[in-house]
XYZ file of C-alpha atoms in Angstrom:
731
model
C -13.806 53.654 41.108
C -15.706 57.045 42.539
C -13.337 60.705 41.781
C -13.490 61.267 45.210
C -11.466 57.777 45.748
C -9.105 58.563 43.959
C -8.972 62.074 45.112
C -4.538 62.720 46.503
C -3.567 59.848 44.854
C -1.056 60.395 43.518
C 0.585 62.618 46.838
C -0.923 58.659 48.488
C 1.769 57.062 44.786
C 4.706 59.916 45.915
C 4.529 58.512 49.712
C 4.400 55.295 48.777
C 7.166 55.174 46.654
C 9.518 57.434 48.989
C 9.187 54.271 52.148
C 10.357 51.895 49.999
C 13.685 54.013 48.604
C 14.386 54.930 52.891
C 13.575 51.005 53.571
C 16.090 50.066 50.663
C 16.631 46.809 48.749
C 19.786 45.445 47.229
C 20.406 46.302 43.480
C 22.345 45.374 40.695
C 25.311 48.555 40.143
C 26.720 48.779 36.669
C 30.817 50.596 37.265
C 33.374 51.283 35.089
C 35.845 48.622 36.094
C 34.566 45.491 37.182
C 31.592 43.205 36.599
C 28.543 44.150 38.211
C 27.933 43.628 41.736
C 24.882 43.715 44.833
C 24.982 46.914 46.606
C 22.771 47.852 49.302
C 21.572 51.094 47.970
C 18.231 53.827 49.924
C 17.413 57.363 49.887
C 18.099 59.634 53.298
C 15.039 60.421 55.571
C 15.443 64.024 54.429
C 15.463 62.684 51.224
C 18.552 65.066 50.064
C 20.888 61.366 48.939
C 21.600 58.331 47.619
C 22.622 55.968 50.097
C 24.867 52.593 48.948
C 27.948 50.388 50.650
C 30.490 49.377 48.226
C 34.403 48.694 49.309
C 33.358 47.960 52.626
C 32.399 52.514 52.781
C 29.263 53.478 53.289
C 28.729 56.122 49.581
C 26.575 58.400 48.590
C 25.659 61.265 45.870
C 23.690 64.853 46.470
C 19.963 63.929 44.209
C 20.464 67.560 43.956
C 23.464 67.014 41.481
C 21.738 64.256 39.469
C 20.767 66.185 36.509
C 18.107 63.270 34.935
C 17.016 59.778 35.122
C 16.857 57.471 32.104
C 15.258 54.210 31.712
C 16.747 51.024 30.319
C 20.548 50.746 29.072
C 21.900 53.451 27.362
C 24.864 54.618 29.351
C 28.185 53.585 28.035
C 28.875 52.140 31.553
C 26.132 49.798 31.049
C 27.528 48.794 27.606
C 30.703 46.736 29.205
C 28.341 44.194 30.004
C 24.642 44.964 27.527
C 21.433 43.310 29.373
C 19.133 43.392 26.829
C 16.347 40.593 28.879
C 16.281 43.392 32.130
C 16.530 46.653 30.097
C 12.917 47.055 31.937
C 14.338 47.360 35.041
C 17.712 49.440 34.535
C 17.916 52.703 34.734
C 21.491 55.443 34.710
C 21.144 58.403 37.144
C 23.033 61.364 34.558
C 25.037 63.905 37.705
C 28.113 66.204 37.140
C 26.550 68.035 34.188
C 25.919 63.926 32.478
C 29.243 62.917 32.971
C 28.778 61.282 35.232
C 26.353 57.888 35.870
C 24.999 55.492 38.506
C 24.195 52.492 36.435
C 21.472 50.149 38.595
C 19.137 47.376 37.767
C 16.626 46.173 39.688
C 15.216 42.831 40.434
C 12.083 42.658 39.793
C 9.085 45.418 37.688
C 7.239 46.290 40.674
C 10.218 47.452 43.074
C 12.231 48.964 39.190
C 9.117 51.029 39.406
C 8.919 52.897 42.408
C 11.937 53.267 42.061
C 11.946 54.667 39.073
C 9.140 57.248 39.713
C 10.769 58.045 43.988
C 13.523 58.581 42.642
C 12.345 61.127 39.534
C 9.570 62.912 41.693
C 13.234 63.879 44.033
C 14.948 65.131 40.837
C 12.179 66.821 40.053
C 11.786 68.719 43.458
C 14.808 69.491 43.676
C 15.664 70.997 40.119
C 12.274 73.207 41.492
C 13.925 73.981 44.512
C 18.035 74.770 42.512
C 15.894 77.118 39.623
C 18.121 74.805 36.963
C 17.690 75.913 33.537
C 17.365 73.265 31.008
C 20.731 74.271 29.043
C 21.955 72.759 32.564
C 20.583 68.493 31.204
C 22.418 67.687 28.177
C 20.622 66.594 25.287
C 20.672 62.852 25.197
C 20.132 62.807 21.354
C 23.439 64.685 20.835
C 25.082 62.333 23.376
C 25.543 58.811 21.586
C 27.019 57.211 24.947
C 23.025 56.348 25.166
C 21.943 55.616 21.895
C 21.603 52.141 20.797
C 21.697 52.006 16.904
C 21.223 55.422 16.363
C 17.919 55.523 17.954
C 16.870 55.041 21.604
C 15.679 51.638 22.642
C 12.282 50.247 21.767
C 12.946 48.693 25.678
C 13.077 51.928 27.310
C 10.042 52.573 25.145
C 8.130 50.316 26.832
C 9.434 51.068 29.889
C 7.984 54.378 29.887
C 4.818 53.356 29.235
C 4.746 50.648 31.394
C 5.502 53.383 34.696
C 2.672 55.347 33.143
C 0.387 52.288 33.642
C 1.800 51.899 36.443
C 0.110 52.820 40.114
C 3.351 54.739 40.339
C 1.940 57.129 37.496
C 2.625 59.978 39.442
C 2.381 63.806 38.791
C 5.890 64.838 39.348
C 5.620 68.401 39.140
C 3.652 69.194 41.837
C 5.926 67.131 44.250
C 7.850 69.247 46.642
C 10.499 68.305 48.598
C 13.038 69.904 50.692
C 16.039 69.354 49.685
C 19.796 70.529 49.999
C 22.749 71.349 48.015
C 25.759 69.869 48.925
C 29.391 71.014 47.109
C 30.259 67.660 46.877
C 27.950 64.975 44.648
C 29.403 61.898 45.683
C 31.313 61.289 48.720
C 32.623 58.402 50.326
C 31.820 57.794 54.671
C 33.276 56.145 57.098
C 29.991 55.800 59.558
C 31.238 55.931 63.805
C 27.494 55.211 64.625
C 26.449 51.559 65.509
C 25.311 50.091 61.696
C 22.139 47.991 61.781
C 21.925 44.402 60.421
C 20.205 43.533 57.962
C 16.159 42.127 58.643
C 15.794 40.443 55.053
C 12.574 41.698 52.909
C 8.981 41.942 54.107
C 6.451 44.195 53.863
C 7.023 47.956 53.855
C 5.799 49.856 56.050
C 5.787 52.551 58.823
C 4.929 53.474 62.196
C 2.772 55.737 62.905
C 3.244 56.091 66.823
C 6.460 59.017 67.220
C 9.745 57.250 67.478
C 11.389 55.249 69.996
C 13.682 57.183 72.872
C 16.450 54.754 73.163
C 17.168 56.015 69.593
C 19.137 58.397 70.905
C 18.712 61.485 68.248
C 21.222 59.496 64.922
C 20.795 62.479 62.428
C 19.777 62.309 58.833
C 19.863 58.565 58.700
C 17.535 57.702 61.253
C 14.570 55.908 60.037
C 12.631 54.483 63.433
C 9.556 55.594 61.615
C 9.792 53.085 58.799
C 8.611 49.565 60.274
C 8.812 45.235 58.838
C 5.385 43.625 59.791
C 6.710 40.252 61.544
C 3.900 37.053 61.570
C 3.939 33.273 62.976
C 1.681 30.798 64.182
C -1.204 29.447 61.811
C -0.747 31.959 58.539
C -2.576 31.417 55.508
C 0.596 31.867 52.371
C 0.117 30.825 48.753
C 0.276 27.551 48.143
C 2.944 26.499 45.171
C 1.835 23.621 42.805
C 3.986 20.409 41.777
C 5.123 21.956 38.637
C 7.000 24.915 40.576
C 3.885 27.467 40.417
C 1.878 29.088 43.103
C -1.271 28.319 43.176
C -3.944 30.597 43.513
C -6.283 29.339 46.204
C -4.032 30.063 49.179
C -3.077 27.822 52.449
C -2.577 27.206 55.202
C 0.822 26.580 57.215
C 2.601 26.858 60.225
C 5.439 29.051 60.850
C 7.128 28.334 64.384
C 9.050 31.481 64.266
C 8.263 34.920 63.002
C 8.228 35.863 59.644
C 8.389 38.542 57.456
C 5.170 39.255 56.333
C 5.766 39.449 51.692
C 3.645 41.622 49.872
C 4.299 44.112 46.981
C 2.237 46.577 47.905
C 3.889 49.227 50.557
C 1.568 50.840 53.235
C 1.925 53.010 55.901
C 1.110 50.862 58.486
C -0.584 52.504 61.922
C -2.951 50.158 63.069
C -3.294 46.472 63.119
C -6.221 43.942 63.980
C -6.118 39.813 64.208
C -8.845 37.444 64.120
C -9.600 33.755 64.350
C -8.920 33.371 60.291
C -8.690 37.087 59.149
C -6.594 40.675 59.761
C -6.211 43.443 58.825
C -4.454 46.774 59.213
C -4.995 50.957 58.993
C -2.705 52.754 57.902
C -1.764 56.600 58.661
C -3.490 57.400 55.013
C -6.796 56.093 56.449
C -6.735 53.646 54.510
C -7.624 49.708 55.435
C -6.223 46.907 54.470
C -7.241 42.718 55.263
C -6.818 39.582 54.778
C -6.669 35.634 55.116
C -10.228 33.982 54.535
C -13.139 36.319 53.497
C -16.084 32.988 55.100
C -18.743 35.669 54.985
C -17.990 38.864 53.860
C -15.429 39.408 57.219
C -12.810 40.642 54.169
C -14.888 43.443 52.892
C -14.427 43.194 49.459
C -17.390 42.281 48.519
C -16.133 38.827 46.416
C -15.443 35.202 47.621
C -12.170 34.730 47.183
C -9.456 34.420 50.681
C -6.527 36.783 49.992
C -2.502 35.526 51.352
C -1.198 39.496 51.594
C -2.591 42.544 52.413
C -5.878 43.630 50.198
C -7.656 47.336 50.130
C -10.574 47.871 51.028
C -11.805 49.478 48.215
C -15.459 50.543 49.809
C -14.178 52.746 52.773
C -11.099 54.563 50.673
C -13.765 57.345 50.330
C -13.397 57.692 54.694
C -10.552 58.226 56.140
C -10.312 55.412 59.465
C -8.416 55.626 62.435
C -9.080 52.374 63.459
C -9.785 48.714 62.993
C -10.632 45.698 65.797
C -11.361 41.426 63.876
C -14.040 38.981 65.717
C -14.508 35.817 64.239
C -17.105 36.386 62.079
C -17.526 40.079 61.288
C -14.870 42.961 61.074
C -15.450 47.064 62.854
C -13.322 50.152 61.591
C -14.066 53.339 63.118
C -13.684 55.975 61.099
C -11.511 59.990 61.612
C -15.020 61.434 62.136
C -15.663 58.783 64.501
C -18.439 57.095 62.867
C -18.430 53.212 63.150
C -18.365 50.384 60.574
C -19.308 46.998 60.584
C -19.032 43.914 57.621
C -19.044 40.861 57.843
C -21.728 37.031 58.681
C -24.166 38.065 60.366
C -26.720 35.152 60.590
C -24.571 32.783 63.247
C -26.302 35.616 65.684
C -29.024 38.149 65.249
C -26.806 41.627 66.069
C -23.750 40.731 65.217
C -23.011 44.011 63.055
C -25.196 45.759 65.309
C -27.687 46.850 62.244
C -30.654 45.812 63.789
C -30.626 42.456 60.961
C -29.412 38.926 60.753
C -28.380 40.148 57.462
C -24.472 39.577 56.080
C -22.653 42.425 54.934
C -19.865 42.014 52.254
C -18.635 45.735 52.293
C -18.720 48.214 55.050
C -21.835 49.361 55.765
C -21.922 52.686 58.545
C -23.763 51.518 61.947
C -26.303 54.641 62.596
C -29.338 55.045 65.343
C -28.029 55.502 69.269
C -24.397 56.812 67.281
C -25.563 60.022 66.100
C -23.659 62.133 66.911
C -21.508 60.129 68.999
C -18.123 60.091 68.434
C -16.442 56.288 68.260
C -13.423 56.470 69.748
C -11.962 52.335 69.252
C -14.118 49.210 69.473
C -13.201 45.683 70.233
C -14.628 42.247 68.994
C -15.734 39.374 70.565
C -17.135 36.280 69.370
C -20.810 36.824 69.520
C -20.536 40.250 69.806
C -18.585 44.364 69.998
C -17.900 47.409 72.307
C -18.077 50.780 71.503
C -15.994 54.037 74.181
C -17.571 57.099 72.159
C -15.343 59.894 73.443
C -17.550 61.132 76.260
C -16.475 57.565 78.104
C -20.214 56.177 77.109
C -20.125 52.201 76.961
C -21.607 50.512 74.436
C -22.463 46.911 73.287
C -24.187 44.535 71.327
C -25.001 41.346 69.952
C -25.910 37.368 71.238
C -25.947 38.995 75.163
C -25.798 35.151 76.833
C -24.530 35.129 79.726
C -24.971 38.919 80.478
C -22.042 39.412 77.924
C -23.125 42.691 77.066
C -23.645 44.281 80.632
C -27.171 44.658 80.690
C -28.605 43.151 83.400
C -30.188 40.773 81.080
C -29.358 37.255 78.575
C -30.822 39.268 75.560
C -29.444 40.287 73.024
C -29.441 43.531 71.327
C -29.205 43.633 67.474
C -27.727 47.837 66.822
C -25.052 49.168 69.913
C -27.340 50.323 73.589
C -26.177 52.257 76.124
C -24.794 49.963 79.363
C -26.071 52.230 81.647
C -24.668 50.071 85.193
C -21.478 52.827 83.524
C -23.528 55.722 82.797
C -21.522 58.905 84.674
C -18.095 56.959 84.627
C -15.176 57.211 81.781
C -14.765 53.800 79.823
C -11.248 54.296 78.419
C -10.818 51.196 76.856
C -12.375 47.586 76.333
C -12.063 43.726 75.094
C -13.345 41.151 74.483
C -14.118 37.172 74.295
C -16.203 34.723 73.396
C -18.372 35.312 76.858
C -17.296 37.609 78.255
C -16.067 41.156 78.303
C -13.781 43.638 80.487
C -13.310 47.303 80.643
C -11.225 49.552 81.918
C -13.709 52.337 84.330
C -12.044 56.070 85.356
C -13.901 56.660 89.138
C -13.301 59.546 90.579
C -11.819 59.018 93.504
C -14.516 59.806 96.909
C -15.181 63.778 98.814
C -15.065 65.484 95.389
C -11.383 65.181 94.652
C -10.579 65.445 91.454
C -8.248 62.762 91.135
C -9.008 59.355 89.136
C -8.021 55.975 89.164
C -8.613 53.450 86.072
C -10.535 49.828 86.766
C -10.806 47.244 85.985
C -14.229 46.119 85.772
C -15.373 42.601 83.964
C -18.268 40.931 83.128
C -20.217 38.044 81.707
C -19.476 33.927 81.663
C -17.280 32.853 85.461
C -16.553 29.897 84.183
C -13.328 29.426 84.638
C -13.061 32.130 86.917
C -11.630 34.224 83.814
C -13.982 37.186 85.259
C -11.127 37.574 87.968
C -14.253 38.032 91.160
C -13.254 34.836 92.515
C -16.017 32.379 91.677
C -17.715 30.642 88.366
C -21.131 33.048 89.194
C -22.563 35.030 85.023
C -22.168 39.080 85.606
C -24.900 40.690 83.870
C -23.136 43.913 84.787
C -19.855 45.346 85.158
C -18.476 44.365 88.419
C -15.080 46.200 89.598
C -12.640 43.213 90.595
C -12.179 44.680 94.034
C -9.698 42.377 94.484
C -7.261 44.441 92.574
C -8.760 48.058 93.608
C -5.436 48.929 94.421
C -4.065 48.903 90.863
C -4.788 51.248 88.443
C -4.685 49.702 85.157
C -3.393 51.128 81.095
C -4.721 48.097 78.331
C -6.131 44.722 78.858
C -7.337 41.344 76.334
C -9.666 38.815 76.638
C -8.272 34.574 75.405
C -11.703 32.489 75.269
C -11.249 31.627 79.381
C -8.505 34.169 80.437
C -9.143 37.727 80.562
C -4.840 39.705 81.195
C -4.991 43.317 82.207
C -1.864 46.101 82.303
C -0.911 48.011 85.180
C -0.262 51.401 84.954
C 3.160 49.997 86.855
C 3.862 48.046 83.175
C 2.745 44.861 86.069
C 1.127 42.199 84.148
C -1.936 40.063 85.756
C -4.079 36.919 84.745
C -6.675 35.276 85.876
C -9.164 32.904 83.676
C -8.091 28.280 83.520
C -5.224 26.724 84.449
C -4.800 25.656 81.410
C -2.034 24.982 78.611
C -0.601 27.543 81.261
C -1.743 30.665 79.547
C -1.266 32.360 82.903
C 2.078 32.621 83.319
C 1.927 31.830 86.957
C 1.931 27.310 87.413
C 1.880 27.940 91.071
C -1.720 29.894 90.838
C -5.056 27.657 90.115
C -6.557 31.133 88.724
C -9.356 32.055 90.549
C -8.245 35.007 91.544
C -5.998 37.772 89.642
C -2.283 36.543 89.860
C 0.583 38.354 89.601
C 2.947 36.756 86.035
C 6.494 37.103 87.445
C 9.461 34.843 86.226
C 11.197 36.648 83.713
C 8.915 39.334 84.125
C 11.074 40.793 87.125
C 12.168 43.578 86.712
C 10.750 44.038 82.934
C 7.887 47.040 82.490
C 5.670 46.300 80.565
C 4.100 48.744 77.481
C 1.880 46.561 75.335
C -0.566 42.679 75.524
C -2.085 40.425 73.588
C -3.752 37.812 74.022
C -4.840 35.371 71.782
C -7.714 31.983 72.174
C -5.216 30.455 74.781
C -1.934 32.230 74.409
C -0.730 35.809 75.478
C 2.378 38.405 74.124
C 3.981 40.572 75.976
C 6.159 43.360 75.196
C 8.646 45.642 77.440
C 10.196 48.394 77.852
C 13.342 47.018 76.395
C 11.684 45.819 72.980
C 11.551 42.704 74.656
C 8.901 39.903 73.483
C 7.734 36.592 75.343
C 5.151 34.766 75.152
C 3.654 31.464 76.751
C 0.280 29.856 77.147
C -0.221 27.118 73.963
C 2.144 26.740 72.135
C 0.209 24.497 69.287
C 0.327 26.122 64.905
C 4.025 27.433 66.815
C 2.250 30.955 68.088
C 4.661 31.678 70.358
C 6.978 32.062 68.156
C 9.412 29.575 69.591
C 10.535 26.626 67.137
C 8.277 24.700 67.598
C 4.806 23.746 69.153
C 5.445 23.324 73.110
C 3.170 25.504 76.255
C 4.932 27.210 77.833
C 3.670 27.774 80.871
C 5.632 30.781 81.883
C 7.061 34.149 80.372
C 9.425 33.098 77.142
C 11.883 35.854 75.079
C 11.104 35.223 71.563
C 15.021 34.883 70.067
C 14.012 35.438 67.415
C 13.566 39.116 67.781
C 16.018 39.580 69.969
C 17.772 41.530 68.016
C 15.382 43.698 66.770
C 13.109 47.189 67.963
C 9.459 45.298 68.203
C 7.509 48.530 68.350
C 4.111 46.469 68.514
C 1.991 43.317 68.871
C -1.071 41.382 68.237
C -2.595 38.222 69.155
C -4.883 36.028 66.729
C -6.725 32.744 67.268
C -3.992 31.192 67.401
C -1.611 33.488 65.294
C 0.732 35.920 66.334
C 2.149 39.114 64.661
C 4.221 41.904 65.131
C 5.780 45.383 64.179
C 9.598 45.705 64.183
C 11.284 48.815 63.751
C 13.318 48.650 59.729
C 17.006 48.170 59.757
C 18.618 49.481 57.574
C 20.652 46.507 55.070
C 24.875 47.589 54.306
C 27.320 45.326 53.908
C 28.834 46.572 56.296
C 26.986 44.378 58.829
C 26.606 40.656 58.359
C 27.718 38.458 60.394
C 24.886 36.394 60.825
C 22.069 34.853 58.089
C 19.488 36.365 56.954
C 17.928 33.401 56.675
C 18.490 30.854 59.779
C 20.143 34.223 61.776
C 22.972 31.926 62.323
C 26.767 33.309 62.140
C 29.085 32.913 59.727
C 32.362 31.009 60.225
C 35.312 29.339 59.023
C 33.094 26.280 58.103
C 29.757 28.523 57.292
C 30.566 30.718 54.879
C 28.482 33.615 52.557
C 26.444 34.150 49.801
C 23.941 36.066 48.349
C 20.802 35.003 46.766
C 19.766 36.111 43.927
C 16.280 36.624 44.189
C 16.652 38.767 47.206
C 20.610 39.987 47.247
C 21.440 39.510 51.153
C 23.926 36.849 52.743
C 23.302 33.068 53.231
C 24.516 30.076 54.172
C 25.243 27.202 51.813
C 22.061 25.794 54.030
C 19.509 28.401 53.176
C 20.576 29.374 49.334
C 21.995 26.287 48.574
C 18.821 25.561 45.653
C 20.529 27.348 42.101
C 17.313 28.806 39.773
C 18.208 29.073 35.664
C 16.754 32.615 36.502
C 17.051 34.519 39.182
C 15.862 37.790 39.530
C 19.773 39.040 40.114
C 21.582 36.330 38.070
C 23.933 37.870 36.140
C 25.218 35.938 33.740
C 21.851 35.019 31.224
C 21.004 30.862 31.227
C 23.349 30.027 34.110
C 22.199 28.479 37.785
C 22.886 30.302 40.326
C 22.473 30.059 44.989
C 18.937 31.315 45.114
C 17.009 31.599 49.017
C 15.339 28.463 50.522
C 12.239 28.516 49.660
C 11.017 26.138 52.200
C 7.408 25.664 50.459
C 9.108 24.755 46.794
C 12.092 22.546 48.862
C 9.871 20.437 50.343
C 7.636 19.691 47.015
C 10.292 19.269 44.881
C 12.102 17.298 47.835
C 8.888 15.356 48.420
C 8.466 14.604 44.095
C 13.188 13.660 44.318
C 11.872 11.726 47.468
C 8.664 9.098 45.492
C 11.335 9.631 42.275
C 13.544 7.800 44.535
C 10.927 5.529 45.540
C 10.554 4.174 41.983
C 13.757 3.955 41.060
C 14.721 2.156 44.310
C 11.548 -0.515 43.371
C 11.982 0.032 39.426
C 15.557 -1.850 40.504
C 14.711 -4.062 42.779
C 12.301 -5.546 39.838
C 15.261 -5.203 37.516
C 17.156 -6.998 40.622
C 14.666 -9.645 40.793
C 14.080 -10.397 36.684
C 17.929 -10.612 36.739
C 18.334 -13.845 39.141
C 14.784 -15.040 37.958
C 17.598 -14.805 34.211
C 19.909 -15.397 36.451
C 18.619 -19.020 37.863
C 17.208 -20.002 33.929
C 20.565 -19.843 32.519
C 21.552 -21.948 35.846
C 19.194 -23.985 34.850
C 19.196 -24.470 31.906
C 23.588 -25.098 31.595
C 23.180 -27.619 35.114
C 20.522 -29.367 32.413
C 22.879 -29.567 29.067
C 26.033 -30.272 31.896
C 23.309 -33.359 32.350
C 22.344 -33.577 28.865
C 26.322 -34.249 27.021
C 27.426 -35.876 30.887
C 24.837 -38.436 29.805
C 25.478 -38.542 25.663
C 28.504 -39.423 26.335
C 28.060 -42.236 28.991
C 25.862 -43.156 25.583
C 28.773 -42.956 23.554
C 31.969 -44.682 25.275
C 28.845 -48.269 25.902
C 28.266 -48.249 22.690
C 31.592 -48.460 21.640
C 32.346 -51.431 25.081
C 29.674 -53.010 23.780
């Protein structure tokens, strides 16, 4: 990769590692007494202390007191239960001038590299901050507690080389962190704050927007900036082969309830966009990640390969991106400088990518021409067209012009961005694209020279199914204000296939369009004119809306998610595939703080504020979310360390990541795909066994009949022989 692409890479790696450490994870902790055990660990938000939960209370170690971090199992504590096969996953923190150590084992190589790199950065920064001298740091070569057989462990050297080669490699001397130096090193804390419940494993993100005011300012341990992404509906995931290995070709599966998006990548998400069969996100560092089906190059990686997990769009590595949007066949991105980039399959329709041709682009390409000198703020993608709003309030559209969807007063297609003249002089703030219609929020200045402006809803394009809200099925070739909603100001909007959803500044939701699948959220409405969605939303303030092909999701001010419409593929998140005609609460997200929601064509996603995995509150199973009790016992998964009920951890593995005893089966979290495959194999084996038993029984039955026949013949023969002998004697 070019040098500019790697500029600032070590700063990004430091930030990513610290995000992972603040999110926390389950590690195996060694002690001077007793056996190794699971403990949840994390770094405080001020990066000054390492926090873990043990023996019913929270404990901390001030990082300024740590003199050194060493890889491998080289301390006396480790030697009590030496695990050579996990040496490369182990490390120790030396404190109290090297007299004490905190000894930990990670579950895999990636986690070990992140924790080692992140802690080393903080310790190095702390040493620079406190101006420690070299004499304060113990020499490992003079301490036989850290020597195995008179020499350093070979696995230790290998671990260090792995760290140097990994993405977590960091120029430690360039790292600075504001660390404090309290007098006590390790203390126990009985927190008075309300402890957060376990939220399970998930892709590690940081929400870049302002922390929610509901946090109430929880002090230095507040982690409101960290979040997890959850997805449900039709999702592309890793397939499982019959031998239990991962299939390199991702497969589609229906996820009926919100599930954390698993990934080894540590990201800091700013915004997400969902298409029909792919997803894109932009990080706070301005990087773009995409995953899903690549067909036609819509993922932007330059290769025809599907990805089930976020994958960096390297061709945008030198560009800071602020916003992304996904259509069915293409993807758009807006840089912080206001440039528009597009990529994907351009052969379906001339002008879909805005470059003036029908050529496909497998990597992002900047859109020039009419946009030169203008700053693009946001972009929306439909199936066959795109629309964008600039910083000066102008609206541009390009792509297929059927039904007048571009708003230029005709049905012509445009292969490059063209300003919508009907809105000239007005300021467009938001725009959304359906398949054959478009909607926008436009600021309209008041009459009689007043400077007071109001934000009105404009729609145009195909009017079939009354999706435009104008009370007719006619097509509108230019943007037209929805007159029935003239008294409302609007904040956000979204478009489905035959649906338009609009959110007012007062937190009310209006829908218009077809009544199929209950997508209007109001069964009493015929969809001919905009209707207010009420029922469970009465008294709720809706902050955000999202719309798929035939379903809607809204986020309230109480951080609750309601969905309705088509339920196929489990896209509504209620644990089934049934349609919903009314707004229905997504119960699986009820105990989580949802920050944002997004809808794809047949799936949904959300960003949830991360919850610290503390041993203090593990009252429900991390898998099925059922409460523990007398009959539902707690069990740790020896892959992730979280607590699960018997049903969710009934499977056992010989080589679990966190197995304390080698060669012995340990409980692991129930993996549905793999276990379903195993269940299918067991069913096949059972069926074959039954068939074999049936055949054996049949053969045995035949043999038994044969034996009885032989026996009968023998008896008859003996009887005849006796009769003959008796007859001979009589004669």
